[in-house]
Amino acid sequence: MDIQEKLNAKYDNIAIYTSGFYADPEDELGTRSKLSETLKSFTMNQHADTPFSLQIMTTNGEINVMPLGLLSLDELKAYETKRREQAGLTTDDDAIPLVVQFAPHTEKGQIQKQIVGTTQNLFDNFNTHFAAIWTVVKADLQANQTLLVGIERDLISDSADIQREYQDNFKLMDAPTRKAKLGFDLKDTDLTHFSTFMADMHEIQAIVLSSAAFVKNELLGDDLFAQVMNDKVSRNTLFWVLDNTFYETLYYFIEKYRDIANGKKLTRHLHHQKKLLIINMRNDAYQRAQAAVEDATTKLDMDKYFSDIFVPIAEQLAREVDQFQN
């Protein structure tokens, strides 16, 4: 029986051991520790031939550590064919290759895979093999961070055009018209600052509505919000989306204003503010979710849910930027 037949036999009607966690883009040490603890626990409680998938959710994708062939036995067949071509037909090695896969959640993102030894290597020499796994995972995390920064820079580029549109429109208005539309006096000297703020909020709203659309299309569908919250996978996915939205909002301001005067101090300050902001965001999101669950007959407006949570956060971050600019 070759390796493909063995996996076919093992994966047929057998539960796959799964585990996962979210990778904070600002806590590489924490991610490494979680991955080590998860894999170590696996090796202590399972066998080397146990089918498993350990998932790391990131802001713009996911990383999986798993046996090659778990998702597609055709991959394992191709690997086995190539291995026999190189090593000869008489080779007799039934060790299962271990693969680290990074799947970007972007329109043109390409899945990246790298084989890192075998599952038996992980069981036989955990520390050495974990170091090899972490090297690949760390590179994938950096690739994910590059995606995040790229997305932010696209938004920032768009904000420049939006800012000019706002400023040009405000310039065409006289003072009474501005006050009638805005509800307050807007001086000519404040046009640039206010139109920049409006452009930033426009981009944040794009982030927020994109997240809300994902939840509506991929999680809610025709279901009520209470049904989503009662399903563990859907609930975890919702809070993963919330964390993603938070980081996309935070990094928008970090990337846009890192080069201003005192930009380095501002960046450090925003990183520091993040610790409290994300805790408050999660608490706010959870409380709003619980309130929605209590009314099991009403469909939750996800656009409003996400906007109510993240627009105040964006406004606070904008105030923090103002303090450093002034």
Coordinates of C-alpha atoms in Angstrom, one line a residue:
M1 CA 0.0 0.0 0.0
D2 CA 1.6 3.3 -1.1
I3 CA 1.3 6.6 0.9
Q4 CA -1.8 7.7 -1.1
E5 CA -3.7 4.5 -0.3
K6 CA -2.7 4.8 3.3
L7 CA -4.0 8.4 3.5
N8 CA -7.1 7.4 1.6
A9 CA -7.8 4.7 4.2
K10 CA -7.0 7.0 7.2
Y11 CA -8.9 10.0 6.0
D12 CA -12.1 8.1 5.1
N13 CA -14.7 8.6 7.8
I14 CA -12.2 9.6 10.4
A15 CA -12.5 12.9 12.2
I16 CA -9.7 15.4 11.5
Y17 CA -8.0 17.0 14.5
T18 CA -8.3 20.7 14.1
S19 CA -7.2 23.7 16.0
G20 CA -6.7 27.4 15.3
F21 CA -6.1 30.9 16.5
Y22 CA -5.9 34.5 15.3
A23 CA -2.5 36.1 14.6
D24 CA -2.3 39.6 16.0
P25 CA -0.2 41.4 13.4
E26 CA 1.6 43.3 16.2
D27 CA 2.5 40.3 18.3
E28 CA 4.9 38.0 16.5
L29 CA 6.1 36.6 19.8
G30 CA 2.6 35.7 20.9
T31 CA 1.8 34.0 17.6
R32 CA 5.0 32.0 17.8
S33 CA 4.1 30.9 21.4
K34 CA 0.6 30.0 20.4
L35 CA 1.8 27.9 17.5
S36 CA 4.4 26.1 19.6
E37 CA 1.9 25.3 22.3
T38 CA -0.7 24.1 19.8
L39 CA 1.7 21.8 18.0
K40 CA 3.3 20.6 21.2
S41 CA -0.1 19.7 22.6
F42 CA -0.9 17.9 19.4
T43 CA 2.2 15.8 19.5
M44 CA 1.5 14.9 23.2
N45 CA -2.1 13.8 22.6
Q46 CA -2.1 12.4 19.1
H47 CA -0.1 10.1 16.8
A48 CA 2.1 11.1 13.9
D49 CA -0.4 9.6 11.4
T50 CA -3.4 11.5 12.8
P51 CA -5.0 13.7 10.1
F52 CA -4.9 17.3 11.4
S53 CA -5.1 20.9 10.3
L54 CA -3.8 23.8 12.5
Q55 CA -5.1 27.1 11.2
I56 CA -3.7 30.6 11.8
M57 CA -6.2 33.3 10.8
T58 CA -4.5 36.5 9.7
T59 CA -5.8 39.9 8.7
N60 CA -5.9 39.1 5.0
G61 CA -5.7 35.3 4.8
E62 CA -5.0 32.1 6.6
I63 CA -2.0 29.8 7.2
N64 CA -2.5 26.1 7.6
V65 CA 0.0 23.6 9.0
M66 CA -1.2 20.1 7.9
P67 CA -0.2 16.9 6.2
L68 CA 0.2 17.1 2.5
G69 CA -2.9 15.6 0.8
L70 CA -5.3 16.5 3.6
L71 CA -7.2 18.9 1.3
S72 CA -6.4 17.2 -2.0
L73 CA -5.1 13.7 -2.4
D74 CA -4.1 14.6 -5.9
E75 CA -1.3 16.8 -4.4
L76 CA 0.0 13.8 -2.5
K77 CA -0.2 11.6 -5.5
A78 CA 1.9 14.1 -7.6
Y79 CA 4.4 14.4 -4.7
E80 CA 4.7 10.6 -4.4
T81 CA 5.2 10.3 -8.2
K82 CA 7.9 12.9 -8.3
R83 CA 9.6 11.4 -5.2
R84 CA 9.7 8.0 -6.8
E85 CA 11.1 9.4 -10.0
Q86 CA 13.9 11.0 -8.0
A87 CA 14.6 8.2 -5.4
G88 CA 13.6 5.1 -7.5
L89 CA 10.7 2.7 -7.4
T90 CA 12.3 0.7 -4.6
T91 CA 12.1 3.5 -2.0
D92 CA 10.0 2.6 0.9
D93 CA 9.2 5.7 3.0
D94 CA 5.7 6.0 4.3
A95 CA 6.3 9.2 6.3
I96 CA 3.7 11.9 5.5
P97 CA 5.0 15.2 4.3
L98 CA 4.1 18.3 6.4
V99 CA 3.0 21.4 4.5
V100 CA 2.6 25.0 5.5
Q101 CA 0.0 26.7 3.3
F102 CA -0.7 30.4 3.1
A103 CA -4.0 31.4 1.4
P104 CA -4.4 35.2 0.9
H105 CA -7.9 36.4 1.0
T106 CA -7.4 38.9 -1.9
E107 CA -8.8 39.0 -5.4
K108 CA -5.5 38.0 -7.1
G109 CA -3.9 36.2 -4.2
Q110 CA -2.1 33.0 -5.0
I111 CA -1.9 30.1 -2.5
Q112 CA 1.6 29.4 -1.4
K113 CA 2.7 26.0 -0.1
Q114 CA 6.0 24.8 1.3
I115 CA 6.8 21.2 2.5
V116 CA 8.6 21.3 5.8
G117 CA 9.8 17.7 6.5
T118 CA 7.3 15.2 7.7
T119 CA 4.8 14.8 10.5
Q120 CA 7.1 12.1 11.9
N121 CA 9.9 14.7 12.1
L122 CA 7.7 16.9 14.3
F123 CA 7.0 14.0 16.7
D124 CA 10.6 12.7 16.8
N125 CA 12.4 16.0 17.3
F126 CA 9.9 18.7 18.1
N127 CA 12.2 21.7 18.9
T128 CA 14.3 21.4 15.8
H129 CA 11.4 20.8 13.5
F130 CA 9.2 23.5 15.1
A131 CA 12.0 26.0 14.3
A132 CA 11.8 25.0 10.7
I133 CA 8.0 25.3 10.6
W134 CA 8.2 28.7 12.3
T135 CA 10.7 30.0 9.7
V136 CA 8.1 29.4 7.0
V137 CA 5.1 30.6 9.0
K138 CA 7.0 33.8 9.9
A139 CA 7.7 34.5 6.3
D140 CA 4.0 34.0 5.5
L141 CA 3.0 36.4 8.3
Q142 CA 5.3 39.0 6.7
A143 CA 3.7 38.4 3.3
N144 CA 0.3 38.9 5.0
Q145 CA 1.5 42.1 6.6
T146 CA 2.7 43.3 3.2
L147 CA -0.8 42.7 1.8
L148 CA -2.3 44.7 4.7
V149 CA 0.0 47.6 4.1
G150 CA -0.7 47.5 0.3
I151 CA -4.4 47.6 0.9
E152 CA -4.0 50.6 3.2
R153 CA -1.9 52.4 0.6
D154 CA -4.5 51.9 -2.1
L155 CA -7.1 53.5 0.3
I156 CA -4.7 56.3 1.1
S157 CA -4.2 57.0 -2.5
D158 CA -7.9 57.1 -3.1
S159 CA -8.4 59.4 -0.1
A160 CA -6.2 62.1 -1.8
D161 CA -8.7 62.3 -4.7
I162 CA -11.7 62.3 -2.3
Q163 CA -10.1 65.0 -0.2
R164 CA -9.7 67.3 -3.3
E165 CA -13.3 66.7 -4.2
Y166 CA -14.5 67.7 -0.7
Q167 CA -12.3 70.7 -0.6
D168 CA -13.4 71.9 -4.1
N169 CA -17.1 71.5 -3.2
F170 CA -16.7 73.4 0.1
K171 CA -14.8 76.2 -1.7
L172 CA -17.8 76.7 -4.0
M173 CA -20.1 77.3 -1.0
D174 CA -20.4 80.6 0.9
A175 CA -20.2 80.5 4.7
P176 CA -24.1 80.4 5.3
T177 CA -24.4 77.5 2.9
R178 CA -21.6 75.5 4.6
K179 CA -23.2 76.1 8.0
A180 CA -26.6 75.0 6.7
K181 CA -25.2 71.7 5.3
L182 CA -22.8 70.9 8.1
G183 CA -24.5 72.3 11.1
F184 CA -21.5 74.4 12.1
D185 CA -19.3 77.2 10.8
L186 CA -16.4 76.1 8.6
K187 CA -13.7 78.7 8.0
D188 CA -11.7 78.9 4.9
T189 CA -8.6 78.2 6.9
D190 CA -10.1 74.9 8.1
L191 CA -11.1 73.6 4.7
T192 CA -8.0 71.5 4.1
H193 CA -8.1 69.9 7.6
F194 CA -11.9 69.2 7.5
S195 CA -11.9 67.8 3.9
T196 CA -9.0 65.5 4.9
F197 CA -11.0 64.3 7.9
M198 CA -14.0 63.7 5.7
A199 CA -11.8 61.8 3.1
D200 CA -10.4 59.6 5.9
M201 CA -13.9 58.8 7.2
H202 CA -14.9 58.0 3.6
E203 CA -12.1 55.4 3.4
I204 CA -12.9 53.9 6.8
Q205 CA -16.5 53.6 5.7
A206 CA -15.3 51.6 2.7
I207 CA -13.4 49.2 5.1
V208 CA -16.4 48.9 7.4
L209 CA -19.0 48.2 4.6
S210 CA -16.7 45.7 3.0
S211 CA -16.5 43.8 6.3
A212 CA -20.3 44.0 6.8
A213 CA -20.8 42.7 3.2
F214 CA -18.6 39.7 4.0
V215 CA -20.6 38.8 7.1
K216 CA -23.9 39.3 5.2
N217 CA -22.9 37.2 2.3
E218 CA -20.7 34.5 3.9
L219 CA -22.2 34.1 7.4
L220 CA -25.8 35.5 7.6
G221 CA -27.3 34.7 4.2
D222 CA -31.0 34.1 5.0
D223 CA -30.4 33.2 8.6
L224 CA -31.1 35.4 11.6
F225 CA -28.1 36.8 13.6
A226 CA -29.0 34.5 16.5
Q227 CA -28.4 31.5 14.4
V228 CA -24.9 32.7 13.5
M229 CA -24.1 33.4 17.1
N230 CA -25.3 29.9 18.1
D231 CA -22.9 28.2 15.7
K232 CA -19.3 28.1 17.0
V233 CA -17.6 28.4 13.6
S234 CA -19.8 31.2 12.4
R235 CA -19.4 33.1 15.7
N236 CA -15.6 32.7 15.7
T237 CA -15.5 33.9 12.1
L238 CA -17.6 37.0 13.0
F239 CA -15.1 38.0 15.7
W240 CA -12.2 37.3 13.3
V241 CA -13.8 39.8 10.9
L242 CA -14.2 42.3 13.7
D243 CA -10.5 42.0 14.6
N244 CA -9.6 42.3 10.9
T245 CA -11.7 45.5 10.6
F246 CA -10.0 46.9 13.6
Y247 CA -6.5 46.4 12.3
E248 CA -7.4 47.7 8.8
T249 CA -8.8 50.9 10.5
L250 CA -5.7 51.2 12.8
Y251 CA -3.2 50.7 10.0
Y252 CA -4.9 53.2 7.7
F253 CA -4.0 55.9 10.1
I254 CA -0.6 54.5 10.9
E255 CA 0.4 54.3 7.2
K256 CA -1.1 57.6 6.2
Y257 CA 0.5 59.7 8.9
R258 CA 3.7 57.9 9.7
D259 CA 5.7 60.5 7.7
I260 CA 4.3 63.6 9.2
A261 CA 6.3 65.7 11.7
N262 CA 6.6 63.5 14.9
G263 CA 5.4 60.6 12.8
K264 CA 7.5 58.1 14.6
K265 CA 6.1 59.2 18.0
L266 CA 2.6 59.1 16.5
T267 CA 3.1 55.6 15.3
R268 CA 4.3 54.4 18.7
H269 CA 1.4 56.2 20.3
L270 CA -1.2 54.6 18.1
H271 CA 0.4 51.2 18.7
H272 CA 0.1 51.9 22.4
Q273 CA -3.5 53.1 22.1
K274 CA -4.3 49.9 20.2
K275 CA -4.2 47.8 23.4
L276 CA -7.1 49.6 25.0
L277 CA -9.0 50.3 21.8
I278 CA -9.2 46.7 20.7
I279 CA -10.4 45.5 24.1
N280 CA -13.1 48.2 24.1
M281 CA -14.0 47.2 20.5
R282 CA -14.4 43.6 21.4
N283 CA -16.5 44.4 24.4
D284 CA -18.7 46.8 22.4
A285 CA -19.1 44.3 19.6
Y286 CA -20.0 41.5 22.1
Q287 CA -22.6 43.6 23.9
R288 CA -24.2 44.6 20.7
A289 CA -24.3 41.0 19.5
Q290 CA -25.8 39.8 22.8
A291 CA -28.5 42.5 22.5
A292 CA -29.3 41.4 19.0
V293 CA -29.4 37.7 20.0
E294 CA -32.0 38.5 22.7
D295 CA -34.4 39.7 19.9
A296 CA -34.4 36.5 17.9
T297 CA -37.1 37.7 15.5
T298 CA -35.2 40.7 14.0
K299 CA -32.5 40.6 11.3
L300 CA -29.5 42.7 12.4
D301 CA -28.5 45.5 10.1
M302 CA -24.8 44.6 9.6
D303 CA -23.9 47.9 8.0
K304 CA -25.1 49.7 11.1
Y305 CA -23.6 47.1 13.4
F306 CA -20.1 47.6 12.0
S307 CA -20.5 51.4 11.5
D308 CA -21.6 51.9 15.1
I309 CA -18.6 50.0 16.3
F310 CA -15.8 51.3 14.1
V311 CA -16.7 54.9 13.1
P312 CA -16.2 56.1 16.7
I313 CA -12.8 54.3 16.8
A314 CA -11.8 56.0 13.5
E315 CA -12.8 59.4 14.9
Q316 CA -10.8 58.8 18.0
L317 CA -7.7 57.8 15.9
A318 CA -8.2 61.0 13.9
R319 CA -8.2 63.0 17.1
E320 CA -5.0 61.3 18.1
V321 CA -3.4 62.3 14.8
D322 CA -4.6 65.9 15.3
Q323 CA -3.0 66.2 18.6
F324 CA 0.4 65.3 17.1
Q325 CA 0.0 67.6 14.1
N326 CA -1.0 70.5 16.4

